[in-house]
Coordinates of C-alpha atoms and ligand atoms in Angstrom, one line a residue:
X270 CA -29.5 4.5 -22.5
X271 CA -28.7 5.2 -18.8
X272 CA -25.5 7.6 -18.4
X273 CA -24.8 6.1 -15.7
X274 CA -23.4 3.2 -16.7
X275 CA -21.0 4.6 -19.4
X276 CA -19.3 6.7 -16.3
X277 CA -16.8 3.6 -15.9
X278 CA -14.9 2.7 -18.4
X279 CA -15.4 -0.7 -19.7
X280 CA -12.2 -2.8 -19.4
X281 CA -12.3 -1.2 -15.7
X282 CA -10.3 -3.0 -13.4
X283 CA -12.2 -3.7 -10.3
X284 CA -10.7 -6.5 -8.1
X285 CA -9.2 -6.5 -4.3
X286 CA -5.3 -5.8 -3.1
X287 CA -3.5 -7.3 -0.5
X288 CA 0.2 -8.0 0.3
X289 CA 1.7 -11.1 0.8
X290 CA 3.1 -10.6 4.4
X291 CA -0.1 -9.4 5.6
X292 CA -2.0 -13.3 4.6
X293 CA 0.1 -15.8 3.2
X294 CA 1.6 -17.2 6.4
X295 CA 4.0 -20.2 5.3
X296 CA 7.0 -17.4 6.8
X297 CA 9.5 -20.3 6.8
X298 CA 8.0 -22.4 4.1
X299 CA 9.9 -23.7 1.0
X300 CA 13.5 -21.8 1.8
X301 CA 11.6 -18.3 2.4
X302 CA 14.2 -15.9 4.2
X303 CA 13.0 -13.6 6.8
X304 CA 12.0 -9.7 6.0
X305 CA 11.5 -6.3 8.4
X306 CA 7.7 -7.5 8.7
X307 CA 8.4 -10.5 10.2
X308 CA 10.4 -9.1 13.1
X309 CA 6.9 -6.7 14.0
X310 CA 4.7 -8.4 16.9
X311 CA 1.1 -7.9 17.7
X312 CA 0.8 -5.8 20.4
X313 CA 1.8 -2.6 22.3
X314 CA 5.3 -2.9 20.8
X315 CA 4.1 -3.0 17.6
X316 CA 4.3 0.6 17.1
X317 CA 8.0 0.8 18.1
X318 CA 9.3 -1.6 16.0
X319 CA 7.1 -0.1 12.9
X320 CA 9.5 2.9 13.8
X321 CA 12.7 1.7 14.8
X322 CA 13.1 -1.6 16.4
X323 CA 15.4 -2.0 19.5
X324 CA 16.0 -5.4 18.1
X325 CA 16.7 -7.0 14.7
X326 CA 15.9 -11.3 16.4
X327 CA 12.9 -12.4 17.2
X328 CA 11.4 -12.7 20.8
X329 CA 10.2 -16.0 22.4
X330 CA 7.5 -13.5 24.3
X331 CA 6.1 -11.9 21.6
X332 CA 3.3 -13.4 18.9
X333 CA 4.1 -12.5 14.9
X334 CA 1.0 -12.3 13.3
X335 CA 2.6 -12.6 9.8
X336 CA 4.2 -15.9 10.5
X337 CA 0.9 -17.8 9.6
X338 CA -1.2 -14.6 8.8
X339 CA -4.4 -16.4 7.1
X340 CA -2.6 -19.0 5.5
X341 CA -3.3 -18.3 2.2
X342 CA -0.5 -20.2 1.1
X343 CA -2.4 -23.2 1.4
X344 CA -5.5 -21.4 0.8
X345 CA -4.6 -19.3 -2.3
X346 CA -7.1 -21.5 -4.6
X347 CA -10.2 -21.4 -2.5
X348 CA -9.4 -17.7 -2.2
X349 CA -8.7 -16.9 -5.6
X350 CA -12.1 -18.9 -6.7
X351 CA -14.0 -16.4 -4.0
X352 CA -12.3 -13.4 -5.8
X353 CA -13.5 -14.8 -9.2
X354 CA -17.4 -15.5 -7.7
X355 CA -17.2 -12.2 -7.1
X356 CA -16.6 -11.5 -10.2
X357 CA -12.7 -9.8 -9.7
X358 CA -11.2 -8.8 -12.8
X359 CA -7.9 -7.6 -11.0
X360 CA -6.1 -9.3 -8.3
X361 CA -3.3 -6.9 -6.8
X362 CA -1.1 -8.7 -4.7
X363 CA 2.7 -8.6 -4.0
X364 CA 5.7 -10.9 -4.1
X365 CA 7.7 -11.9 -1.4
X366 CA 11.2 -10.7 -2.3
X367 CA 12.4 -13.1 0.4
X368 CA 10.5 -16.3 -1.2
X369 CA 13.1 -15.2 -4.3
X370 CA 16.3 -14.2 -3.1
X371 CA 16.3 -15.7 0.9
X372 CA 18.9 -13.2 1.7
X373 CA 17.8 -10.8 -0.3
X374 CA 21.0 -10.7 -3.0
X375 CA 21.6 -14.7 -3.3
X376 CA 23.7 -15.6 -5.8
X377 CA 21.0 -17.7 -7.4
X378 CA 16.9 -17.4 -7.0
X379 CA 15.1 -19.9 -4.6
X380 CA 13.3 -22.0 -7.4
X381 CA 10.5 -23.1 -4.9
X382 CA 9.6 -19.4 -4.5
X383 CA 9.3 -18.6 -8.3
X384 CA 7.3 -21.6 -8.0
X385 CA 4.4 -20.6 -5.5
X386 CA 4.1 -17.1 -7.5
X387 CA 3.7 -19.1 -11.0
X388 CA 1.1 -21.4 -9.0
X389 CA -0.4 -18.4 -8.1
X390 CA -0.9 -16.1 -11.4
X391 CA -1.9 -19.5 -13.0
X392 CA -5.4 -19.5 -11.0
X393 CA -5.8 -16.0 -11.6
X394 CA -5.5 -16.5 -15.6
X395 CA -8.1 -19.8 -15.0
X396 CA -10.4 -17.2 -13.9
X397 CA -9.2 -14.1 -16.1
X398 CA -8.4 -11.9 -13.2
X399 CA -5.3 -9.9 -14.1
X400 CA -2.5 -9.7 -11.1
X401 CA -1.4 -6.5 -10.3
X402 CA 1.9 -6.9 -8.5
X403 CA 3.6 -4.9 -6.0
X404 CA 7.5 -5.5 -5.7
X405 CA 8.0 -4.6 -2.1
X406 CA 5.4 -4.1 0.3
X407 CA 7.1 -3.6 3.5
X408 CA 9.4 -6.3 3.4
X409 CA 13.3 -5.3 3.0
X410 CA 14.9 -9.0 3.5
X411 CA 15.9 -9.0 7.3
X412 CA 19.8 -9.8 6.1
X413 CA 19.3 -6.9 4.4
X414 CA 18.3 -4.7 7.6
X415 CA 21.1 -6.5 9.5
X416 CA 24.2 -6.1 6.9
X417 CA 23.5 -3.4 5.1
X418 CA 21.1 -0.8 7.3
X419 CA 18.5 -1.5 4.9
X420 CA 17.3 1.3 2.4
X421 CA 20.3 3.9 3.8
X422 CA 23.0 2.2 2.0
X423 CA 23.3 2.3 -2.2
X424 CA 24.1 -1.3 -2.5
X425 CA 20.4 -2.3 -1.9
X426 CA 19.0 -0.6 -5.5
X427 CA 21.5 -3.1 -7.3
X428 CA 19.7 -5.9 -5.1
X429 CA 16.9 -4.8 -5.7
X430 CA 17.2 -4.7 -9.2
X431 CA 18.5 -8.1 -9.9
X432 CA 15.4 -9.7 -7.8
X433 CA 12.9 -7.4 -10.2
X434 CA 15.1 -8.3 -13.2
X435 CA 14.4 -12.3 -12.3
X436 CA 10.4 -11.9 -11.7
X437 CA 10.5 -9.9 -14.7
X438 CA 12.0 -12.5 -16.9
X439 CA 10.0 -15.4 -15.1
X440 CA 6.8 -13.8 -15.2
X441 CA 7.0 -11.9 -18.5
X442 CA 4.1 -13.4 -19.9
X443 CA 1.5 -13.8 -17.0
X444 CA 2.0 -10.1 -15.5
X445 CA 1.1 -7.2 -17.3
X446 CA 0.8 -4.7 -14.8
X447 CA 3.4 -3.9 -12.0
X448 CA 4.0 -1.2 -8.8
X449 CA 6.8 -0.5 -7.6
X450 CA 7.3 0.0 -3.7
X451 CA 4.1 -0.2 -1.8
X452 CA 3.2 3.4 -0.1
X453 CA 6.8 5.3 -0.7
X454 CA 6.1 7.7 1.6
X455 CA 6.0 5.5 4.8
X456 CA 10.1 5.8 4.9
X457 CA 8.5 9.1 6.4
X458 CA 6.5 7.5 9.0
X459 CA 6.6 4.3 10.0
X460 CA 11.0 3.8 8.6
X461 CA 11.6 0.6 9.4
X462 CA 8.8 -1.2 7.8
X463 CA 9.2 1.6 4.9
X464 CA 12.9 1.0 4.5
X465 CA 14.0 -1.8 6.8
X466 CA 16.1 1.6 8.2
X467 CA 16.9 1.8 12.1
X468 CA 18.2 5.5 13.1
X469 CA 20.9 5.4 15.8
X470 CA 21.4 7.9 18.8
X471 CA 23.1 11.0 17.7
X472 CA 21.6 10.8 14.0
X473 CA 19.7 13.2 12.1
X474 CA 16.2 10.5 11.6
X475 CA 15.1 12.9 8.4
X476 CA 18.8 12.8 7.0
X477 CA 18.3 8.9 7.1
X478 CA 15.2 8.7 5.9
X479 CA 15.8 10.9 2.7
X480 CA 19.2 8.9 2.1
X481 CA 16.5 5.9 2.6
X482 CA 13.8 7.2 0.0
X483 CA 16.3 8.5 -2.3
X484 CA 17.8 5.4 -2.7
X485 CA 14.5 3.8 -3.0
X486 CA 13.4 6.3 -5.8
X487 CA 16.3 5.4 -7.9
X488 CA 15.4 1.7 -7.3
X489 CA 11.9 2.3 -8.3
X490 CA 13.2 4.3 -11.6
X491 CA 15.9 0.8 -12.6
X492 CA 12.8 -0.9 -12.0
X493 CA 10.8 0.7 -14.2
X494 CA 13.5 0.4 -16.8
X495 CA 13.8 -2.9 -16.4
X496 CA 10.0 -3.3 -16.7
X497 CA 10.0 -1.3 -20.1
X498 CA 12.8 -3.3 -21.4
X499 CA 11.8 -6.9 -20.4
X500 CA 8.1 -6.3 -20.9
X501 CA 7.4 -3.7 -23.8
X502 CA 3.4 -4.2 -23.2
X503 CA 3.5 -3.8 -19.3
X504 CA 2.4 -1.2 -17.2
X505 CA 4.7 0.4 -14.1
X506 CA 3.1 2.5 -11.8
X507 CA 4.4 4.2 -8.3
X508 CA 2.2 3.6 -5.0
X509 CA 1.8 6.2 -2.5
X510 CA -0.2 6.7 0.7
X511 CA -2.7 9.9 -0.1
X512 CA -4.9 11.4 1.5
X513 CA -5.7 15.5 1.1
X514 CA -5.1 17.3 3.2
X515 CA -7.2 20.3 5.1
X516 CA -6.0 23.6 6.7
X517 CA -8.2 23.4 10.4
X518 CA -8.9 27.2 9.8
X519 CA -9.0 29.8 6.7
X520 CA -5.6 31.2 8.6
X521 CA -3.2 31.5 5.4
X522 CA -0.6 29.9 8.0
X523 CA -2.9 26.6 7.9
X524 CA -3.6 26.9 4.4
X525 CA 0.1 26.6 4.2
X526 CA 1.0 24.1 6.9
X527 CA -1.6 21.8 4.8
X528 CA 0.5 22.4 1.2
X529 CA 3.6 21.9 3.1
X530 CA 2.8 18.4 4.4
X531 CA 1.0 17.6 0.9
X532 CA 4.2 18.3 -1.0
X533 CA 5.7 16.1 1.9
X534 CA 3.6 13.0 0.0
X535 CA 3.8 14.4 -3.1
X536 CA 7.4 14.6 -3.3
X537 CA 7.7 11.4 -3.8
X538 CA 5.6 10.9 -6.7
X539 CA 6.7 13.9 -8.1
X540 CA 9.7 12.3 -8.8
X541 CA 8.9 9.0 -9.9
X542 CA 6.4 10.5 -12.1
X543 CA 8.2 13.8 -13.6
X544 CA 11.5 12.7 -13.3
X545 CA 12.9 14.9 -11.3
X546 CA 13.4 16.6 -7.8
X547 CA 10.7 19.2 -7.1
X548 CA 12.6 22.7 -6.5
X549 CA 10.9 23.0 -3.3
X550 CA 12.9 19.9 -2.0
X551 CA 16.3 22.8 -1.7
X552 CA 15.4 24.6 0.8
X553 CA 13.7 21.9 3.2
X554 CA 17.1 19.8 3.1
X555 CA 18.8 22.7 3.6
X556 CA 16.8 23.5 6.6
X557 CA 17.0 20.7 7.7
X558 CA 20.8 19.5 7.5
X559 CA 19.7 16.8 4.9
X560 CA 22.4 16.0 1.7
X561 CA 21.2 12.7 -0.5
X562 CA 24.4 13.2 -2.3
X563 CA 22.7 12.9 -5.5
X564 CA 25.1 12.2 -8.3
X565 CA 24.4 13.4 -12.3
X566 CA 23.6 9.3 -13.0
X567 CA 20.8 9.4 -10.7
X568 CA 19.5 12.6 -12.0
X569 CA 19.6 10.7 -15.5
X570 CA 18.0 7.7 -14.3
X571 CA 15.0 9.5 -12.5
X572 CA 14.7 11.3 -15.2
X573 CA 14.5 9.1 -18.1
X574 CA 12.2 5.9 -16.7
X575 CA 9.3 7.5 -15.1
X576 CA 6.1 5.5 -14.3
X577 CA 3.2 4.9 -16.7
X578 CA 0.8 5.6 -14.1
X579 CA 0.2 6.5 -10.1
X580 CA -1.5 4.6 -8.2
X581 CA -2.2 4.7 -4.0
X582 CA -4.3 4.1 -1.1
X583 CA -6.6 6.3 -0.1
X584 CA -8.3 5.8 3.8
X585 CA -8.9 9.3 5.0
X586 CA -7.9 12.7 4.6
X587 CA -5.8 14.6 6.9
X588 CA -6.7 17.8 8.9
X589 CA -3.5 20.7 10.5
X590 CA -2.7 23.6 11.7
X591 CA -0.2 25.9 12.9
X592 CA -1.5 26.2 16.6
X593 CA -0.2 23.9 19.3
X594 CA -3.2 24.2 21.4
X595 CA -5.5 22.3 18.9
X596 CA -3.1 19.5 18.6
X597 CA -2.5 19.1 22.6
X598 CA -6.5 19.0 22.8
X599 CA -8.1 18.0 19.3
X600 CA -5.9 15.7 17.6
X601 CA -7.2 12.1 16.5
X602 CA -4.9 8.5 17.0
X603 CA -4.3 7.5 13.1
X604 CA -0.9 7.0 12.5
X605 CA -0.3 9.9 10.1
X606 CA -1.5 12.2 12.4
X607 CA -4.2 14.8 12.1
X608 CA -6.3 17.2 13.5
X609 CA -9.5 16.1 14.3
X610 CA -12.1 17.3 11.6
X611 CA -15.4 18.5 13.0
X612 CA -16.8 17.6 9.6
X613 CA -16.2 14.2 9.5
X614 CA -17.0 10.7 11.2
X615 CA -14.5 8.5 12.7
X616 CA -13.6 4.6 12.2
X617 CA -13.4 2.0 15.3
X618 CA -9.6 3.2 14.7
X619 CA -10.2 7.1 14.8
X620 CA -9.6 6.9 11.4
X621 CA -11.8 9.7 9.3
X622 CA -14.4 9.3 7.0
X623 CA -14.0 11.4 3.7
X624 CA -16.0 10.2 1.0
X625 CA -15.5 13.5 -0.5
X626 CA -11.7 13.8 -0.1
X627 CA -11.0 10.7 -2.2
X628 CA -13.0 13.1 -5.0
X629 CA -10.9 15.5 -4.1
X630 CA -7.4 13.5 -3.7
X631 CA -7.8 12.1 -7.4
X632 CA -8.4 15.5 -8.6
X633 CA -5.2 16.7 -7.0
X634 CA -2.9 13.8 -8.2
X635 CA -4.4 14.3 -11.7
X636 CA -4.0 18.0 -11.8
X637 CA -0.5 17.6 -11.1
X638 CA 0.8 14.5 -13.5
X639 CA -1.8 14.1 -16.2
X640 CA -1.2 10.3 -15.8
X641 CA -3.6 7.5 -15.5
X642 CA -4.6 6.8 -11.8
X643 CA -5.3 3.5 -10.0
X644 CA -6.8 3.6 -6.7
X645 CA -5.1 0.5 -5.5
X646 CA -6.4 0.2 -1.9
X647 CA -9.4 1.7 0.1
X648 CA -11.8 0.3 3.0
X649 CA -13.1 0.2 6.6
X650 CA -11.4 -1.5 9.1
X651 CA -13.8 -2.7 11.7
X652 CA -15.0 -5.1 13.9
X653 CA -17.2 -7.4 12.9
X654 CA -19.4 -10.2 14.5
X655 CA -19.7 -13.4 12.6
X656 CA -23.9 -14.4 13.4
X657 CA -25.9 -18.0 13.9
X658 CA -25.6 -18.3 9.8
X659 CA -22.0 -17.7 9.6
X660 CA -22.5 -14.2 8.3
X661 CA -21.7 -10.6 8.7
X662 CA -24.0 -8.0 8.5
X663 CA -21.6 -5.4 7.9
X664 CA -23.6 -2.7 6.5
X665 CA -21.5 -0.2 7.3
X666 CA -19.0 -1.3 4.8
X667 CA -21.6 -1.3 2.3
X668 CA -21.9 2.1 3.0
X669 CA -18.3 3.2 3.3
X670 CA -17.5 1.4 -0.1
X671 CA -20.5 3.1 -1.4
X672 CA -20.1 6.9 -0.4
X673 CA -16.5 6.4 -2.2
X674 CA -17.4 4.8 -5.0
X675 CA -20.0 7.7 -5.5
X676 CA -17.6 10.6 -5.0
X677 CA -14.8 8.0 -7.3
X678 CA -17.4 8.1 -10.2
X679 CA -17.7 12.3 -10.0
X680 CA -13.7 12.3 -10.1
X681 CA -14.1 10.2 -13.5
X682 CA -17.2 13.0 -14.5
X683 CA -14.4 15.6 -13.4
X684 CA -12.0 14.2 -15.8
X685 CA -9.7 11.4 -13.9
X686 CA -8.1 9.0 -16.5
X687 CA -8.4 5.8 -13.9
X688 CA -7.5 2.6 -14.4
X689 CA -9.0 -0.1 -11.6
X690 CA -9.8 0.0 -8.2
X691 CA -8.8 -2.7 -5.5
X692 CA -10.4 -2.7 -2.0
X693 CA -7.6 -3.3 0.3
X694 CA -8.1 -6.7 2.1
X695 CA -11.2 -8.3 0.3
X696 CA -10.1 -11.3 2.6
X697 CA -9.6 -10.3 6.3
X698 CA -6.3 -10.1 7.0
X699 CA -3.1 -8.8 9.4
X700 CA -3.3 -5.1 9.9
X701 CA 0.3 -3.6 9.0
X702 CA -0.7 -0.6 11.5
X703 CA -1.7 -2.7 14.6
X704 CA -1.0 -6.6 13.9
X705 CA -4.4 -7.0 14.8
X706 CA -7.4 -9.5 13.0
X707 CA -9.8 -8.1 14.7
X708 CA -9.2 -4.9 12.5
X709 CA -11.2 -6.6 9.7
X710 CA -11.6 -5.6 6.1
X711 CA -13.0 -8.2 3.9
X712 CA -15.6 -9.0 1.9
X713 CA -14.7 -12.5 3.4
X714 CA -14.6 -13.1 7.0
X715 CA -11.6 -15.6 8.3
X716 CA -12.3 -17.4 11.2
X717 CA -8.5 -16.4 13.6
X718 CA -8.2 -14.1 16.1
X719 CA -5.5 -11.3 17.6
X720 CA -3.7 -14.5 19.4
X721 CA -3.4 -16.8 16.3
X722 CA -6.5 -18.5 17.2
X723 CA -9.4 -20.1 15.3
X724 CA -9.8 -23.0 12.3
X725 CA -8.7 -19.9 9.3
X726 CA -12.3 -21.1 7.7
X727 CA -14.1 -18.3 5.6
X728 CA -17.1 -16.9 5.3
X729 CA -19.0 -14.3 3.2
X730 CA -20.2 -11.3 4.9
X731 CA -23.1 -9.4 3.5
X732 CA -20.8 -7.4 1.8
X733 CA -19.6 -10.1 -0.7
X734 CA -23.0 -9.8 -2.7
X735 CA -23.4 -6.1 -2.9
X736 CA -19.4 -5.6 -3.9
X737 CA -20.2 -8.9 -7.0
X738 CA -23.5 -6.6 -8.1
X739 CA -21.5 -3.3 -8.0
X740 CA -18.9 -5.8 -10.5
X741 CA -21.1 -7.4 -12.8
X742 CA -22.8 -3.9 -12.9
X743 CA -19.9 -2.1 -13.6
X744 CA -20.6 0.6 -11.0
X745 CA -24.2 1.7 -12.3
X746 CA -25.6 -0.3 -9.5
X747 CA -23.9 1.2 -6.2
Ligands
P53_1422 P1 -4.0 -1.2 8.6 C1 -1.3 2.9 8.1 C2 -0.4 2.1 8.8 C3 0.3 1.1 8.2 C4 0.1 0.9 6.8 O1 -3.8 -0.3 7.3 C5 -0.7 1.7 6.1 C6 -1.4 2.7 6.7 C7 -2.4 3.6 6.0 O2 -2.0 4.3 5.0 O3 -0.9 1.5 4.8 C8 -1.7 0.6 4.0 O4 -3.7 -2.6 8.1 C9 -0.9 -0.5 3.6 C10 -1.5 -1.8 3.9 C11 -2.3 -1.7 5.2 C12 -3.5 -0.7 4.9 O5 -2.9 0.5 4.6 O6 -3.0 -0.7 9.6 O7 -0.5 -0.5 2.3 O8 -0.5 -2.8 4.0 O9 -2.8 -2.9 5.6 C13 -4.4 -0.6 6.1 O10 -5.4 -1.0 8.9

C-alpha cells in the first residue's frame, strides 16, 4: 500500500473559505444594514480607512467594491455546484451579522437574512459539503462603529452574543462547525476593519486596541459557550492571522525582536485557547500605559469556554530585526510588515513565499496548545489573464498550492492533529487588503474588474482540475 496516501486523514476537510463581504454583493438587499467593510473604497484611501477612517458616511467619489462584490448572492447555487465538481467537502464561509441584526442589536432578527443563510447551507448539505462558519469577518455593524465606538466599548460582547445565540438556535442542525472572529489579531493592524474602532487625537492607539481585543476575547469565549450549550456536537475554533516569524540575523537581539512580535499574534490565541492571559502580557501594558480593566468575571469566562480547536490563515512568514538601517533600505510592502527575506520569492504584492514556514508555523501553534489545527485560508493572489478558451493558465498557483501542501503533509508526519484546509478565495473575489479584483485567487475566474466592470460570468482556470485531483485523491496526488 502507498504511505502516502494514509498521511491525510480520511474524513479530511478539504474545501475553499471566503467571507461574505468580500463576494456576496446584494449590500442593501433584503433589509441588510451596513457594516465597517462597507464604508472601505477601492483605491489609494483604502489603506486609511482599513486603519482609521476620517469618516464613518459613504462618499459619492469613491467606488465600494463590496457593494456588489461577485454577486454571489444571486450566484451562490452555481457557485456552490462548482465547489461540489470539485469535489469540496468543506465550505467555510461567514455570516453577515448585519443581514441578522440591521443595526447590529435589533430588538428582533431580520427574517429575510436568516433566510438567505438557510438557502445557503441547504445547497451545501445537497452536495454534502459541510459549512464552516465564521461569525465576524471584518464586519462590526456600522451603527455599531457610529454609537458605540465599535469593539472599545463592553456593550458590543452582549450584542454580539445575542446575534450568535440566534444563528445558533436557527442553524443548530445544519452547522457543525463554527470560528469565531475572523483573524483576531488584525485589531493590531488594520483596527477599524478588526474592531470597527477609530482612535482619536490625543489617545493612546495600543490602549484602544487592547480595550478593543479584550473585549472581543471575552466575546469570542460567550460564544463559545453559547456554542457548547446550544450545539453539544459542534466544534468552536479561534482564527488568527499566522505566519512565523524570522530573526534577519543570528543577533540574540533579532532572535528576540522575532519572539516578541510572535507572542504579539500569539497572545491572542493564547487566550482563547488556554484560558487565560499569558504572564508576558504585564509588563508590555505596563510599558506601554495600557489597563483592559479586566474584572474576576472575565477571568472566569476566558477561562472556562476555551475553543475546541485553532484555526488561521497562513500567506507568508515574516522577517525583523533590531537595526533601523535594514528597515529604511530592505523592508518589503505587505501589510504586516517585514524585512525582506533574501531566502524567499515574492508575490505580484511583495508578499513572501514560505512553503516551508507554513511547516514550520503549524509546528509552533501545535507545540504550544496541543489542539487540533485547521488551516482555514492560504493562496496566491495574482494576476491572471483569462485566454481565447476562456481559461487561465495559472500554473503558478498550481505550484504555490503545491509547495504548501507538501510542507502541510510533513507538519501531519511531524505530528499536527489537523482538521481541513480551505484555500482562501476558491472563487475570485474583493481583496480585504487592497479592494482590488485584479488581486485574484480562485480556482474560478469572475469576469469584473477593479471599477465594477464586467458580465460576473465564471470560468475555470487550470487550476480547478489539479485542486479536484489533489480532492478525490486525498492529497496522495499533489
Ligand atoms: P487580501 C492582509 C490584509 C487584509 C486581510 O488578503 C488579511 C491579510 C492577510 O493576513 O487577511 C486575510 O485579500 C483575510 C481575508 C483576505 C485574505 O487574508 O488583502 O482573512 O479576508 O482576503 C487575503 O489579498
Amino acid at each position: 500500500m502507498n504511505k502516502e496516501k494514509n498521511i491525510i486523514p480520511e474524513n479530511f476537510l478539504w474545501g475553499g473559505a471566503v467571507a461574505s463581504n468580500q463576494l456576496e454583493g446584494g449590500y442593501l438587499a433584503d433589509g441588510k444594514g451596513l457594516s465597517a467593510v462597507d464604508i472601505l473604497p477601492a483605491g489609494d484611501n483604502r489603506q486609511i480607512y482599513l486603519e482609521n477612517p476620517p469618516s464613518l458616511e459613504l462618499q459619492d467619489e469613491f467606488f465600494y467594491p463590496s457593494h456588489n462584490a461577485i454577486d454571489f448572492y444571486n450566484h451562490y447555487k452555481e457557485d456552490i455546484a462548482m465547489f461540489a465538481e470539485m469535489g469540496f467537502k468543506c465550505f467555510r464561509l461567514s455570516i453577515a451579522w448585519v443581514r441578522i441584526f440591521p443595526n447590529g442589536n435589533d430588538k428582533e432578527p431580520n427574517e429575510a437574512g436568516l433566510q438567505f443563510y438557510d438557502a445557503i447551507f441547504d445547497e451545501c448539505k445537497k452536495h454534502n459539503i459541510e459549512p464552516l462558519v465564521t461569525l465576524q469577518h471584518f464586519d462590526t455593524p456600522l451603527e455599531l462603529c457610529k454609537q458605540y465606538g465599535g469593539w472599545r466599548s463592553r456593550e458590543v460582547i452582549g450584542f454580539f452574543e445575542n446575534y450568535c445565540k440566534v444563528v445558533f438556535e436557527r442553524y443548530k442542525d445544519k452547522v457543525k462547525y463554527w470560528l469565531t472572529f475572523n483573524e483576531i489579531n488584525m485589531v493590531l493592524h488594520a483596527p477599524f476593519i478588526g474592531a470597527g474602532i477609530t482612535v482619536k487625537d490625543g489617545e493612546n492607539p495600543l490602549q484602544v486596541q487592547y480595550l478593543a481585543a479584550h473585549h472581543q476575547l471575552v466575546a469570542s469565549a460567550l460564544a463559545t459557550k453559547a456554542c457548547h450549550e446550544i450545539i453539544p456536537d459542534a466544534k468552536i475554533g479561534c482564527m488568527l492571522a499566522s505566519g512565523t516569524t524570522y530573526p534577519y540575523t543570528a543577533n540574540p537581539d533579532d532572535f528576540f525582536h522575532a519572539l516578541t512580535r510572535d507572542r504579539q499574534a500569539y497572545f491572542f490565541t493564547d487566550v482563547q485557547s488556554r484560558g487565560y492571559y499569558p504572564t508576558y502580557t504585564k509588563r508590555f501594558f505596563e510599558e506601554n500605559n495600557i489597563d483592559i480593566g479586566i474584572t474576576e468575571e472575565d477571568k472566569a469566562i476566558l477561562q472556562t469556554h476555551v475553543v475546541d480547536f485553532v484555526s488561521f490563515s497562513y500567506y507568508s512568514s515574516k522577517c525583523t530585526t533590531t537595526d533601523e538601517e535594514v528597515w529604511k533600505h530592505n523592508s518589503d510592502t505587505n501589510f504586516m510588515r517585514s524585512v525582506r527575506n533574501p531566502y524567499l520569492q515574492y508575490t505580484d504584492w511583495d508578499w513572501s513565499i514560505d512553503p516551508v514556514g507554513l511547516r514550520i508555523t503549524m509546528n509552533q501553534i501545535y507545540d504550544r496548545y496541543q489542539k487540533p489545527l485547521f488551516v482555514v485560508e492560504n493562496g496566491l493572489g495574482a494576476i491572471d489573464e483569462l485566454d481565447e478558451n476562456n481559461c487561465v493558465d495559472d500554473q503558478y498557483r498550481i505550484d504555490y498550492f503545491r509547495e504548501h501542501l507538501k510542507q502541510m503533509k510533513e507538519a501531519i508526519r511531524d505530528g499536527v492533529e489537523l482538521l481541513g484546509y480551505t484555500s482562501w478565495g476558491p472563487i475570485d473575489l474583493v481583496s480585504a487588503g487592497s479592494g482590488q479584483m485584479s488581486k485574484r485567487y480562485g480556482f474560478i475566474y469572475v469576469d469584473r474588474d477593479n471599477d465594477g466592470n464586467g458580465t460576473y460570468a465564471r470560468y475555470k482556470k487550470k487550476s480547478f482540475d489539479w485542486y479536484k485531483e489533489v480532492i478525490a485523491t486525498n492529497g496522495a496526488e499533489l
